[in-house]
C-alpha positions as a Python dict, from the first residue, in 0.01 Angstrom:
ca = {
    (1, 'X'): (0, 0, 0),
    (2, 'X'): (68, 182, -317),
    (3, 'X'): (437, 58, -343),
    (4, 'X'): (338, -282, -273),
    (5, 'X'): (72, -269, -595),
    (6, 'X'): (346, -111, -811),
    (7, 'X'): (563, -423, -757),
    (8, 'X'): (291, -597, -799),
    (9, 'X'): (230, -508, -1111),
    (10, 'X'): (570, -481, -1235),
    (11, 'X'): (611, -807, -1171),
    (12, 'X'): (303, -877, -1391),
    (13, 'X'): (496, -695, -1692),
    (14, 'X'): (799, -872, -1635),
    (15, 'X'): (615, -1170, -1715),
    (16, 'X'): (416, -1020, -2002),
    (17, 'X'): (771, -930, -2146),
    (18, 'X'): (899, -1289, -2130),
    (19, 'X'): (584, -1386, -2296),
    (20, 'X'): (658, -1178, -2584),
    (21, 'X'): (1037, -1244, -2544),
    (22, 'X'): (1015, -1591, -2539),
    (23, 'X'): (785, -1576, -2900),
    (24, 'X'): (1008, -1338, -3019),
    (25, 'X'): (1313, -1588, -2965),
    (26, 'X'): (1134, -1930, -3091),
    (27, 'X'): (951, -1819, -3350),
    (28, 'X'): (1231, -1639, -3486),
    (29, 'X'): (1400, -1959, -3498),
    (30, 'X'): (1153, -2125, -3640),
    (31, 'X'): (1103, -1918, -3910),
    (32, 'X'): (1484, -1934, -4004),
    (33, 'X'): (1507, -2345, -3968),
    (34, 'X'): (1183, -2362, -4178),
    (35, 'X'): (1300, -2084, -4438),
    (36, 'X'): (1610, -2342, -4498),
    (37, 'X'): (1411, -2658, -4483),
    (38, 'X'): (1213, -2478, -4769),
    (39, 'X'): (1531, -2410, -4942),
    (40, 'X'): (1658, -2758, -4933),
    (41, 'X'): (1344, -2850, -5078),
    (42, 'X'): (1398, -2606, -5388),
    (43, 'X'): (1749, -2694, -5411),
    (44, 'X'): (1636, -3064, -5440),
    (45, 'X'): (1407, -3025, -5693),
    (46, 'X'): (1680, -2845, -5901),
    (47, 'X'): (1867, -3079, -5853),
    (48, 'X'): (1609, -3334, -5933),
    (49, 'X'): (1571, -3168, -6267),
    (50, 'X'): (1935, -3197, -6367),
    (51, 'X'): (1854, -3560, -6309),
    (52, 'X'): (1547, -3571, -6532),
    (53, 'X'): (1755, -3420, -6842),
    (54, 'X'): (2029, -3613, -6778),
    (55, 'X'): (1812, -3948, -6743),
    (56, 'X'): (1612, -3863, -7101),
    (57, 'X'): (1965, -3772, -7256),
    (58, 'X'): (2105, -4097, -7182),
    (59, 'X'): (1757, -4273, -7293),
    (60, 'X'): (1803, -4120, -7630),
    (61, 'X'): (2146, -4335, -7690),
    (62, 'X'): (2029, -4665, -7548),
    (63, 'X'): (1788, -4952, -7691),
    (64, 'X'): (1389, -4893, -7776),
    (65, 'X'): (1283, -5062, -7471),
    (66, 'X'): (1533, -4957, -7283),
    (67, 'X'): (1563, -4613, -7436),
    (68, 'X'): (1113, -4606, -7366),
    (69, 'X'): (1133, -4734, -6995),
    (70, 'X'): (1405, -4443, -6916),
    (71, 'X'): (1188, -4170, -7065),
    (72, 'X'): (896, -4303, -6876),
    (73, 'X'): (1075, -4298, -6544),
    (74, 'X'): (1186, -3940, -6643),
    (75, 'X'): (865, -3780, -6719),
    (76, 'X'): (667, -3917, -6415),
    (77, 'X'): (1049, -3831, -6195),
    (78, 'X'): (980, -3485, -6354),
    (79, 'X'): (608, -3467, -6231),
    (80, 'X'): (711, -3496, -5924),
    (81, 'X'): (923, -3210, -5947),
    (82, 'X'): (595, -3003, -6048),
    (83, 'X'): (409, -3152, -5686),
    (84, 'X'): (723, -3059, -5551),
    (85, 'X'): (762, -2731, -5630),
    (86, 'X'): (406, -2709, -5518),
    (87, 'X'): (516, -2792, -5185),
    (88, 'X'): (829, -2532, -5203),
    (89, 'X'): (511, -2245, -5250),
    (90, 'X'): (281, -2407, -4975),
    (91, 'X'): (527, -2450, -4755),
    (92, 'X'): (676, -2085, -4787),
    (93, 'X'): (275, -1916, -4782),
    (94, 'X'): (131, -2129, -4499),
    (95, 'X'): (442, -2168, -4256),
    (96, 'X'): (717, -1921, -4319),
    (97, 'X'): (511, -1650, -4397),
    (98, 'X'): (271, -1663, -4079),
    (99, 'X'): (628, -1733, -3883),
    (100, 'X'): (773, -1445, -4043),
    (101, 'X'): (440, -1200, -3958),
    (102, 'X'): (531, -1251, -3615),
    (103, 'X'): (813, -1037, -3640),
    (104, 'X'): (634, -719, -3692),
    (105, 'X'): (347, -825, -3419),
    (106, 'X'): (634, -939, -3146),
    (107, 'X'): (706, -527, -3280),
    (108, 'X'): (373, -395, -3181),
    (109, 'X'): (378, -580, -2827),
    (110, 'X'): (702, -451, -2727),
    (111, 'X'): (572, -113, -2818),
    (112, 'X'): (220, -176, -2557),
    (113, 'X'): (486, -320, -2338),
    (114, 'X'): (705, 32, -2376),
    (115, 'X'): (408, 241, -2321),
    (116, 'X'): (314, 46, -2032),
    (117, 'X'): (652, 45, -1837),
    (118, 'X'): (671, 445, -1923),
    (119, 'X'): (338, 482, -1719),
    (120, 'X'): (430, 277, -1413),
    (121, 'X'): (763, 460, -1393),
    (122, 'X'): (551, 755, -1386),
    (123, 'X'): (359, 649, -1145),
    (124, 'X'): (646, 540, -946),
    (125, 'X'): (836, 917, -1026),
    (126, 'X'): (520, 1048, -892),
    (127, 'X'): (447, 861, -567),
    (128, 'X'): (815, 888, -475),
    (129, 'X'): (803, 1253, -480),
    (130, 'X'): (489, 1207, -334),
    (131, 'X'): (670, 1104, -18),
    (132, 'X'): (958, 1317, -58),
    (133, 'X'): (736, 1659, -11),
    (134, 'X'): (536, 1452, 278),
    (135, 'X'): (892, 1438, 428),
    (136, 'X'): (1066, 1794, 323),
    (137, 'X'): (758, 1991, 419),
    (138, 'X'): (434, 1796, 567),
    (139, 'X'): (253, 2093, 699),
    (140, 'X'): (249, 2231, 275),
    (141, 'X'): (-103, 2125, 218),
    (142, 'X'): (-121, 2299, -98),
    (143, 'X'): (212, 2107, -241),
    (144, 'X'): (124, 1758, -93),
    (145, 'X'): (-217, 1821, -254),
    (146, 'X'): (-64, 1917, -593),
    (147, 'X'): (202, 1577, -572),
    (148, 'X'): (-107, 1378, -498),
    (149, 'X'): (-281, 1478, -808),
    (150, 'X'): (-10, 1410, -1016),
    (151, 'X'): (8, 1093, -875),
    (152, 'X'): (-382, 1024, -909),
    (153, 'X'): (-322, 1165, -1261),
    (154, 'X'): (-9, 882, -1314),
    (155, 'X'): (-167, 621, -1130),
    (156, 'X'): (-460, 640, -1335),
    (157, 'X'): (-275, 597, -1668),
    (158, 'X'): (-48, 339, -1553),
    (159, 'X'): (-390, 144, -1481),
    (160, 'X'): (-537, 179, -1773),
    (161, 'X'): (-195, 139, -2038),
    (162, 'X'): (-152, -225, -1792),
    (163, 'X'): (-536, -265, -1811),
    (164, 'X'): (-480, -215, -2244),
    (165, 'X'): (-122, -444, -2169),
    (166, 'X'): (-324, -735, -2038),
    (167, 'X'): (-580, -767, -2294),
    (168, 'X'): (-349, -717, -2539),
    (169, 'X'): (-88, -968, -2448),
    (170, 'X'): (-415, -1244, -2383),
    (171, 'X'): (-550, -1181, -2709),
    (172, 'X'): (-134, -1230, -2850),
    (173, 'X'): (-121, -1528, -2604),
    (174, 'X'): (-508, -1653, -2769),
    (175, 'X'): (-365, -1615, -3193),
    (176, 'X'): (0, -1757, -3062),
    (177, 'X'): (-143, -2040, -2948),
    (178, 'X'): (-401, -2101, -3260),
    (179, 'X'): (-147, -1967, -3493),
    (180, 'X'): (106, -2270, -3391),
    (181, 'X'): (-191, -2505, -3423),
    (182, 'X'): (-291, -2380, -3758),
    (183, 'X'): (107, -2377, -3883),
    (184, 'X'): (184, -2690, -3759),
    (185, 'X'): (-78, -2841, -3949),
    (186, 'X'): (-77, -2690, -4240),
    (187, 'X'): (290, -2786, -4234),
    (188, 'X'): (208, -3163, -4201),
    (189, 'X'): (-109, -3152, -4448),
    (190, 'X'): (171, -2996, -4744),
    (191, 'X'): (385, -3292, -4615),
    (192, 'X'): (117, -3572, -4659),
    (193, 'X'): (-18, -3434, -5017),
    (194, 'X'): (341, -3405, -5155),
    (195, 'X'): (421, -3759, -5002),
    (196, 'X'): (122, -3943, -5094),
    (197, 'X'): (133, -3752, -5485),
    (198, 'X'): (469, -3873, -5467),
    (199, 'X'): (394, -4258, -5399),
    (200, 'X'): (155, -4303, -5655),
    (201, 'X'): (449, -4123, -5941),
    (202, 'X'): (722, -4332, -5752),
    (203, 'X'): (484, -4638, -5811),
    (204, 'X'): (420, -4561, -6210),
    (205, 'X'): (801, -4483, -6236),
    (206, 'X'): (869, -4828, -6081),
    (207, 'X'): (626, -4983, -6305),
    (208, 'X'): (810, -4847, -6630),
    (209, 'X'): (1123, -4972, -6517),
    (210, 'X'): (973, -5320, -6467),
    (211, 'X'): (836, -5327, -6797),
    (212, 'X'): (1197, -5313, -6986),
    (213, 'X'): (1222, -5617, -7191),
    (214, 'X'): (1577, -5712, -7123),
    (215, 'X'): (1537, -5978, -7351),
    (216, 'X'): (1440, -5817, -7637),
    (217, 'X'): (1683, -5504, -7634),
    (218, 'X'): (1937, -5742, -7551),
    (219, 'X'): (1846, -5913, -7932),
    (220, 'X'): (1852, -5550, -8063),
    (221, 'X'): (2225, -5493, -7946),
    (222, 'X'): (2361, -5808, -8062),
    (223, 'X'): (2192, -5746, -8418),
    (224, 'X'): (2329, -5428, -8446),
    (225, 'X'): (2664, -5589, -8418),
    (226, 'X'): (2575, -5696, -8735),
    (227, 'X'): (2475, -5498, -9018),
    (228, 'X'): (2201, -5622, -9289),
    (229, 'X'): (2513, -5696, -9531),
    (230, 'X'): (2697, -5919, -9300),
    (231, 'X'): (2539, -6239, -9476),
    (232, 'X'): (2657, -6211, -9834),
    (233, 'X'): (2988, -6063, -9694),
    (234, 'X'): (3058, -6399, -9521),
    (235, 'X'): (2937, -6601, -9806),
    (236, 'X'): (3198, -6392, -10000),
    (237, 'X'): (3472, -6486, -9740),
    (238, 'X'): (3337, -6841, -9763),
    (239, 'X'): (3409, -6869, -10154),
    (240, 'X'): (3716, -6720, -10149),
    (241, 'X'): (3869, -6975, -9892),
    (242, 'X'): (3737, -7277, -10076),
    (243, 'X'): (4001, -7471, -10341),
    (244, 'X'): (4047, -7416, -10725),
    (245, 'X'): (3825, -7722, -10807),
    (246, 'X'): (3560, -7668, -10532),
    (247, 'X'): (3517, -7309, -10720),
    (248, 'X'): (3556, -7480, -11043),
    (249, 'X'): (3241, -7706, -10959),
    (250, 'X'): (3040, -7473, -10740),
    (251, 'X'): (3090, -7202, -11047),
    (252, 'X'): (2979, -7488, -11321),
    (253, 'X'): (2714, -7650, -11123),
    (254, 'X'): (2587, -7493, -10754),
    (255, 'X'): (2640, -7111, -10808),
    (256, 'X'): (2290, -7064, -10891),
    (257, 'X'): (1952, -7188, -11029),
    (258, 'X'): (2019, -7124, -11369),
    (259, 'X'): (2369, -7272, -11387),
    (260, 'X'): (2242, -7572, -11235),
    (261, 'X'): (1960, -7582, -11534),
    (262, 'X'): (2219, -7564, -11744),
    (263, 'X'): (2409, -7833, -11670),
    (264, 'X'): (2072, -8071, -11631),
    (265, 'X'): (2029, -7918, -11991),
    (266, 'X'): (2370, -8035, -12134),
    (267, 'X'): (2308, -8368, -11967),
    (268, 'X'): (1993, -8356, -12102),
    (269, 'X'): (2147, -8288, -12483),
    (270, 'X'): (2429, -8562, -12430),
    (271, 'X'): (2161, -8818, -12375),
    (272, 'X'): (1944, -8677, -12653),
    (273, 'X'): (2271, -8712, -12905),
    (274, 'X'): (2393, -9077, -12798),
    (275, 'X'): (2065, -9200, -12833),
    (276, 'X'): (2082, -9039, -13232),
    (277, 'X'): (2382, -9196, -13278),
    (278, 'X'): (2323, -9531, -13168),
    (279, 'X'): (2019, -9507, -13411),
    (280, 'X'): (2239, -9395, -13699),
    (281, 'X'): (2431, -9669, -13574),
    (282, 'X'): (2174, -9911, -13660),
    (283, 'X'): (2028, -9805, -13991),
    (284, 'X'): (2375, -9872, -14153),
    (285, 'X'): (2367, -10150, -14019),
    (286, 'X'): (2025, -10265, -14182),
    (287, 'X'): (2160, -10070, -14517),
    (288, 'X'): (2467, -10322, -14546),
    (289, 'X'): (2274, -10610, -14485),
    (290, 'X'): (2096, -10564, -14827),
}
């Protein structure tokens, strides 16, 4: 009857002890594929950074609306990078951390578990020379008495460490179960802040891009193909390929408002001095008629 409740219950450990194996395994690899999904995330907002200085280094070469839209883009790319690093230090407190703790309580069990298993093979040490000194002498009353004690005595502890093993492992079974819960959703609530933060920047970035006038930089580069002095320098070129009389008469009469004055002026005198002398003209005439 005894024998039959020791296997009993060492088939009741064996199970605890997968219990706690079986956390021990997952969790453990849990911990490690969540540790590197953590790192990826850091390691993408590095690299996301690189991008941001790169991004407002290249806007600081290119056209003012251009040159605006790019900066734009890079400061809200580079607030991001702030919600994102948030995540990186949510992520590593609320679900690695908690993963990780159950390192050092998988510990602990295995230690109940130890304590336990060290009682029932007492108990089993015990019973079996129990039987041994029922066989080898069963008229000793006083050393089948003494066995049996030890054997209450063993029994008796291997009850209570299982009895401590039980509650233990139901209470680890209990926080396993509302620790997953609680993990698991604090690792999709980190997930929806950072993605819906990350929307509403990915929205204003797209905004600023939109808002380039193409048009207008594009009128900005082709003027600065052509500095402020390009005008008179082509008018230059222009002279200087024109013929000796066209820069005879453009220097007498059309190189300017006061040369054209000028000229009305002499035209002006001409007219003035042939009208003089055709009045000359006539009072000699009058004169040698008397």
């Amino acid at each position: 009857m005894l024998r039959r409740s020791l296997e009993s219950r060492d088939a009741q450990t064996r199970q605890l002890q997968d219990a706690v194996t079986n956390v021990e395994k997952h969790f453990g690899e849990l911990c490690q594929i969540f540790a590197a999904y953590v790192r990826k995330t850091a390691r993408l907002r590095d690299k996301a950074d690189l991008l941001v200085n790169e991004i407002n280094v290249y806007a600081s070469t290119e056209t003012p609306h251009l040159k605006q839209g790019l900066k734009n883009f890079a400061d809200e790319f580079a607030k991001l990078q702030d919600y994102r690093q948030a995540e990186v230090e949510r992520l590593e407190a609320k679900v690695v951390e908690p993963l990780k703790a159950y390192g050092t309580i998988v510990k602990m069990k295995r230690e109940d578990l130890k304590a336990t298993l060290t009682a029932r093979n007492r108990e089993a040490k015990q019973l079996t020379q129990l039987e041994r000194t029922r066989q080898r002498n069963p008229s000793d009353r006083h050393v089948i008495s003494q066995a049996e004690t030890e054997l209450q005595r063993a029994t008796m502890d291997a009850t209570r460490t299982t009895r401590h093993l039980e509650e233990t492992i139901d209470n680890f079974e209990k926080q396993k179960i509302k620790d997953i819960k609680n993990i698991f959703s604090e690792f999709i609530t980190i997930e929806m802040l950072f993605h819906g933060k990350a929307l509403e920047v990915y929205t204003a970035a797209y905004q600023n891009i939109q808002k380039i006038d193409e048009d207008e930089d594009l009128e900005v580069f082709r003027n600065s193909l052509y500095p402020p002095d390009y005008s008179s320098r082509l008018d230059i070129v222009r002279a200087n390929s024109k013929s000796p009389l066209q820069r005879s008469l453009s220097a007498k009469c059309t190189s300017g408002t006061g040369q054209l004055s000028t000229c009305r002026l002499r035209k002006d005198q001409q007219v003035e001095d042939d009208d003089k002398d055709d009045e000359d003209l006539d009072v000699t005439e009058d004169e040698n008629q008397f």
